[in-house]
GROMACS .gro file of C-alpha atoms in nm:
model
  203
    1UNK     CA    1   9.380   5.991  -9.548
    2UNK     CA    2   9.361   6.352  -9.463
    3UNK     CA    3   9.595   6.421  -9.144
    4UNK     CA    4   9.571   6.722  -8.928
    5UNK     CA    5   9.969   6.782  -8.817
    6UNK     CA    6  10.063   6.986  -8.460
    7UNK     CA    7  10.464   7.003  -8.423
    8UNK     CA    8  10.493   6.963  -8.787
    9UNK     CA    9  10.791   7.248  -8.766
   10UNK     CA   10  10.963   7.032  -8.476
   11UNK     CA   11  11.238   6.757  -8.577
   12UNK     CA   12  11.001   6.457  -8.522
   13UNK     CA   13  10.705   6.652  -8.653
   14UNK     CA   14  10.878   6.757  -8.977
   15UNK     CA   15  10.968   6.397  -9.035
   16UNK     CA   16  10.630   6.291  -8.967
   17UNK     CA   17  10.510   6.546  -9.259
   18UNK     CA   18  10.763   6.433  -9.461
   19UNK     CA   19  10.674   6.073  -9.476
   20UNK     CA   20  10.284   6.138  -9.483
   21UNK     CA   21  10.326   6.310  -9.804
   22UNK     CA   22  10.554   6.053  -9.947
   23UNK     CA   23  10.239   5.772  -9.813
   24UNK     CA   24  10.011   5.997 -10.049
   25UNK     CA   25   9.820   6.169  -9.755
   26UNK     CA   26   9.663   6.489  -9.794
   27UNK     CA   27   9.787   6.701  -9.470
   28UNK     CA   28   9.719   7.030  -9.278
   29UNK     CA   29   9.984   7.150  -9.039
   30UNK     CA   30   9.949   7.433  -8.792
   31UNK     CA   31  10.245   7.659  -8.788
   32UNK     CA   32  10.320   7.983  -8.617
   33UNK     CA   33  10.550   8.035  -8.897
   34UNK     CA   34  10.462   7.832  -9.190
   35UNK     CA   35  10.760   8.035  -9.406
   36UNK     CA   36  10.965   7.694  -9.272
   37UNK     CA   37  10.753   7.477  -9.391
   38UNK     CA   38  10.773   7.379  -9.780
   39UNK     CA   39  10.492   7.407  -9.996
   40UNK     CA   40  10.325   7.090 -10.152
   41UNK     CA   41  10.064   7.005 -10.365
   42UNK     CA   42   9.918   6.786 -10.089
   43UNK     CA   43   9.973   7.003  -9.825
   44UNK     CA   44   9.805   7.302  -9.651
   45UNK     CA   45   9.922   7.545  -9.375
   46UNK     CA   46   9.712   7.692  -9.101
   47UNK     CA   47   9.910   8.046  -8.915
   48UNK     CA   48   9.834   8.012  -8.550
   49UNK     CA   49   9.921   7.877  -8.205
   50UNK     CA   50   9.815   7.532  -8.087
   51UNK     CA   51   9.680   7.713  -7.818
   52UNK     CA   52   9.411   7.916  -7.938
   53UNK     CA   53   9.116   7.693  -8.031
   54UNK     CA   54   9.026   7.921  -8.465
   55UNK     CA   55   9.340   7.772  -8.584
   56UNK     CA   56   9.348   7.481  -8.455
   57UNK     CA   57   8.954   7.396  -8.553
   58UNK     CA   58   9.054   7.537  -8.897
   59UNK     CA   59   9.346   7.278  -8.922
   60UNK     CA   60   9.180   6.989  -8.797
   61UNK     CA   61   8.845   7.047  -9.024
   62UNK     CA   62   8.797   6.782  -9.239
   63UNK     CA   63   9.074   6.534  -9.131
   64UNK     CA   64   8.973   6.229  -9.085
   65UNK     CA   65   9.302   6.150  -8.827
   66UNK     CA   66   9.489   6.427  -8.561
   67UNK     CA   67   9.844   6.343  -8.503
   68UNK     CA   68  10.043   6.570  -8.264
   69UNK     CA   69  10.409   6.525  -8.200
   70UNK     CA   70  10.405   6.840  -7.968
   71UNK     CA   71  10.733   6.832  -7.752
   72UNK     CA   72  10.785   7.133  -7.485
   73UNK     CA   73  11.144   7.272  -7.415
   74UNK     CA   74  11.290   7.263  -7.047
   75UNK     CA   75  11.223   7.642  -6.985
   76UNK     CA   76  10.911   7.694  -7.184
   77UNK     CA   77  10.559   7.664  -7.164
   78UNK     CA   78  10.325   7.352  -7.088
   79UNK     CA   79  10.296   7.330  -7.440
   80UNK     CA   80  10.202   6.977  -7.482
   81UNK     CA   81   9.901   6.997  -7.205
   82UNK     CA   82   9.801   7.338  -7.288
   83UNK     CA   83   9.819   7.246  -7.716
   84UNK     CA   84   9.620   6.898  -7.658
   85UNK     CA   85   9.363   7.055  -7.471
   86UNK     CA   86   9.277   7.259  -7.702
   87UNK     CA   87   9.270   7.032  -7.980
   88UNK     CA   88   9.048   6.810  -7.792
   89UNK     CA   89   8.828   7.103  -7.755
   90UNK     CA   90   8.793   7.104  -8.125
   91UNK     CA   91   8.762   6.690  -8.171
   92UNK     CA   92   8.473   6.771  -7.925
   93UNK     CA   93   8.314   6.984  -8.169
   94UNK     CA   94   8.221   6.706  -8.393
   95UNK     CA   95   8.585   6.683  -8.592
   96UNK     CA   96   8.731   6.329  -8.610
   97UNK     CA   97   8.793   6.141  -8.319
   98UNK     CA   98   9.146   5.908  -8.448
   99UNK     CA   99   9.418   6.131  -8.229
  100UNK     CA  100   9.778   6.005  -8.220
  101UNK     CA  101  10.010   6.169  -7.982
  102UNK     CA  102  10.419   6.150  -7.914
  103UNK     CA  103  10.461   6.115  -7.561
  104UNK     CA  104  10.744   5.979  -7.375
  105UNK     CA  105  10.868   5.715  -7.179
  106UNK     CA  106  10.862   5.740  -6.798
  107UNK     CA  107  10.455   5.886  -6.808
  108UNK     CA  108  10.220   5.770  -6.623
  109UNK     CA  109  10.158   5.392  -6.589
  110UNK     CA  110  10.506   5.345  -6.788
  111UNK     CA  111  10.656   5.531  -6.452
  112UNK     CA  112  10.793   5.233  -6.341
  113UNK     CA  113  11.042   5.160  -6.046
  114UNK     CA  114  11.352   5.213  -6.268
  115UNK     CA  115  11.675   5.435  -6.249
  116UNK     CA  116  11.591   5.479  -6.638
  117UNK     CA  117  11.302   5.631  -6.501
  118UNK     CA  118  11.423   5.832  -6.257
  119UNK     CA  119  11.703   5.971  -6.398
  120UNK     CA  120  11.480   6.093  -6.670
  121UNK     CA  121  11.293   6.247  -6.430
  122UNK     CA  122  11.588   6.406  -6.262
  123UNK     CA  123  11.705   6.537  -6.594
  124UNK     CA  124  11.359   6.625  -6.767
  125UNK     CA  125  11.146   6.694  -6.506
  126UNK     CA  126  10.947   6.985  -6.692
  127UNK     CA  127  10.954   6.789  -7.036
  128UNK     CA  128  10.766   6.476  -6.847
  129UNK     CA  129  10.581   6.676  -6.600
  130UNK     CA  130  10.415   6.822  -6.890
  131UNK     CA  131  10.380   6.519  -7.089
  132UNK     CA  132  10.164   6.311  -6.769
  133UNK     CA  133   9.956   6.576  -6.758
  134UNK     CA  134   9.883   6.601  -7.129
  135UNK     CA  135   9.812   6.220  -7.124
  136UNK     CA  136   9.579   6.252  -6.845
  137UNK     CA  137   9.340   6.472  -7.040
  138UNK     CA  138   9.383   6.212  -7.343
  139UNK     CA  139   9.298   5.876  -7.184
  140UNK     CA  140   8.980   5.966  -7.069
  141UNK     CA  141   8.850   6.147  -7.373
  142UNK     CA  142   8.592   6.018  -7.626
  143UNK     CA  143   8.889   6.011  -7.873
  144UNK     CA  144   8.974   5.706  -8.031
  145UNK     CA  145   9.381   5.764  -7.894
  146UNK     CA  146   9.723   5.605  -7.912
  147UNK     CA  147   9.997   5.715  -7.680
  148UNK     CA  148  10.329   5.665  -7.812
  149UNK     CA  149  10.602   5.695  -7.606
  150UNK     CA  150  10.924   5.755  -7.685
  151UNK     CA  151  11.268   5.691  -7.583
  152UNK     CA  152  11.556   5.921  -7.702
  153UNK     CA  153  11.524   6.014  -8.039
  154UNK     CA  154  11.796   6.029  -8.305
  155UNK     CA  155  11.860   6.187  -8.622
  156UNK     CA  156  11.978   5.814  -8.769
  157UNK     CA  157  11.775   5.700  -9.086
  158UNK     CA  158  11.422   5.509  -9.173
  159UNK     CA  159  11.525   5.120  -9.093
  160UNK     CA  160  11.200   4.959  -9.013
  161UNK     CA  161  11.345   4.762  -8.742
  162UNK     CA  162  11.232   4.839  -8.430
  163UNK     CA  163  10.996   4.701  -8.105
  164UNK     CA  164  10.657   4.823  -7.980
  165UNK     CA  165  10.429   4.686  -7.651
  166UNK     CA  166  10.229   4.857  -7.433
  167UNK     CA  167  10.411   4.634  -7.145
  168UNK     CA  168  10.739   4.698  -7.345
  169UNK     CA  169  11.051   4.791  -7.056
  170UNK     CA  170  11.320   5.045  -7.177
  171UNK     CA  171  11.666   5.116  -7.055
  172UNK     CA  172  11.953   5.361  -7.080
  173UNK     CA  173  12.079   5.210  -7.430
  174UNK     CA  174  11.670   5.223  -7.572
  175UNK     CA  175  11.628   5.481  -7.831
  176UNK     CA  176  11.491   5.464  -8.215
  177UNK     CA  177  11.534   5.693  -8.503
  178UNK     CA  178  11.284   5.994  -8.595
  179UNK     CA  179  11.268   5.838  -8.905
  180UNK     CA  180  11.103   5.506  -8.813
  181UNK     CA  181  10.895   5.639  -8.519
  182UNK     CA  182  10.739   5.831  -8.803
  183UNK     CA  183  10.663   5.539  -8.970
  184UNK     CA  184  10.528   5.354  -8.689
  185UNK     CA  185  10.367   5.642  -8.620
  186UNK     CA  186  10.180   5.670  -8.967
  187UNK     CA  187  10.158   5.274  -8.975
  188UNK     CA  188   9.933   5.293  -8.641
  189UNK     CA  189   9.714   5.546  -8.760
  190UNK     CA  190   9.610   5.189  -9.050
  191UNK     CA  191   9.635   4.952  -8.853
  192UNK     CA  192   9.481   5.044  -8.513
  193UNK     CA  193   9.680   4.791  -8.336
  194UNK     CA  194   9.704   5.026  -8.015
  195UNK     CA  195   9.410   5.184  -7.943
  196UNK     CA  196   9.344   5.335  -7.657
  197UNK     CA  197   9.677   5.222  -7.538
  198UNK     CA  198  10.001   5.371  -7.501
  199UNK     CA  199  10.266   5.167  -7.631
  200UNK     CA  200  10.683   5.222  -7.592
  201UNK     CA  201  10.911   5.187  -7.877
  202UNK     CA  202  11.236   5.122  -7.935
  203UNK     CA  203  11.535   5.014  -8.151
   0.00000   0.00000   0.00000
């Protein structure tokens, strides 16, 4: 396939390039500075901010799948809401409608009565805040969407053993490896087994 990449420069998101290449898939990846990103025969890179809708068009033209592992730091901007709505601004252009997204767990209906939960909240309120309210512009879009939401990520390598359900719980010892929610991640986009769901994974 040919995969538009947003976050591509961020630790998920460079893992996430890194394995589509090594799957064979031709990739673009939006970068405000694609100097950090290494060159490959499979892959172009688009200058720009997620937020301004030229670039992003330009990276998502001809793709026939959007994934976006967007993640927005505690003191910075709404990234993830303000990034996704303008790529859905472009999908609504005519562009391709398959959009995977990296969310995390604690959002919307996966807000469940839990200290998990809560803590998280208390911790990362910004981080999720931002994260509802880019999932509330996704689920009721024309896109053809997964969700996936994350638990705390590690650094750890590529195992292939891990657990996803949309009605999946998590806890304070959850968490999977960047490595293999790439894969999942680049699995889903195959096998459609979530969409229009958003589905929890862990270790």
């Amino acid at each position: 396939m040919h995969l538009a990449i947003f976050g591509a420069t961020g630790r998920t998101g460079r893992v996430v390039l890194d394995q589509a290449l090594e799957r064979g898939h031709q990739v673009t990846a939006l970068s405000r500075g694609p100097a950090t990103i290494p060159q490959h025969e499979r892959l172009r890179v688009v200058t720009g901010d997620v937020r301004d809708f030229a670039p992003v068009a330009q990276t998502i033209e001809d793709a026939h799948a959007v994934v976006s592992t967007l993640g927005r730091q505690r003191r910075g901007p709404a990234i993830c809401t303000e990034g996704t709505r303008t790529i859905l601004s472009a999908i609504a252009a005519g562009r391709p409608r398959r959009l995977l997204i990296l969310s995390n767990y604690g959002v919307a209906e996966s807000r469940h009565r839990s200290l998990y939960v809560a803590v998280s909240w208390l911790l990362e309120r910004s981080v999720l805040r931002d994260k509802e309210h880019m999932e509330a512009l996704v689920r009721p879009s024309e896109t053809e969407w997964t969700l996936v939401r994350a638990p705390i990520l590690t650094s750890g390598p590529r195992t292939g053993r891990y657990r996803t359900g949309s009605d999946l719980r998590l806890t304070f010892t959850s968490k999977v490896s960047r490595a293999d929610i790439a894969e999942f991640m680049l699995s889903e986009l195959e096998d459609n087994t979530y969409l229009r769901q958003g589905v929890a994974i862990t270790s």
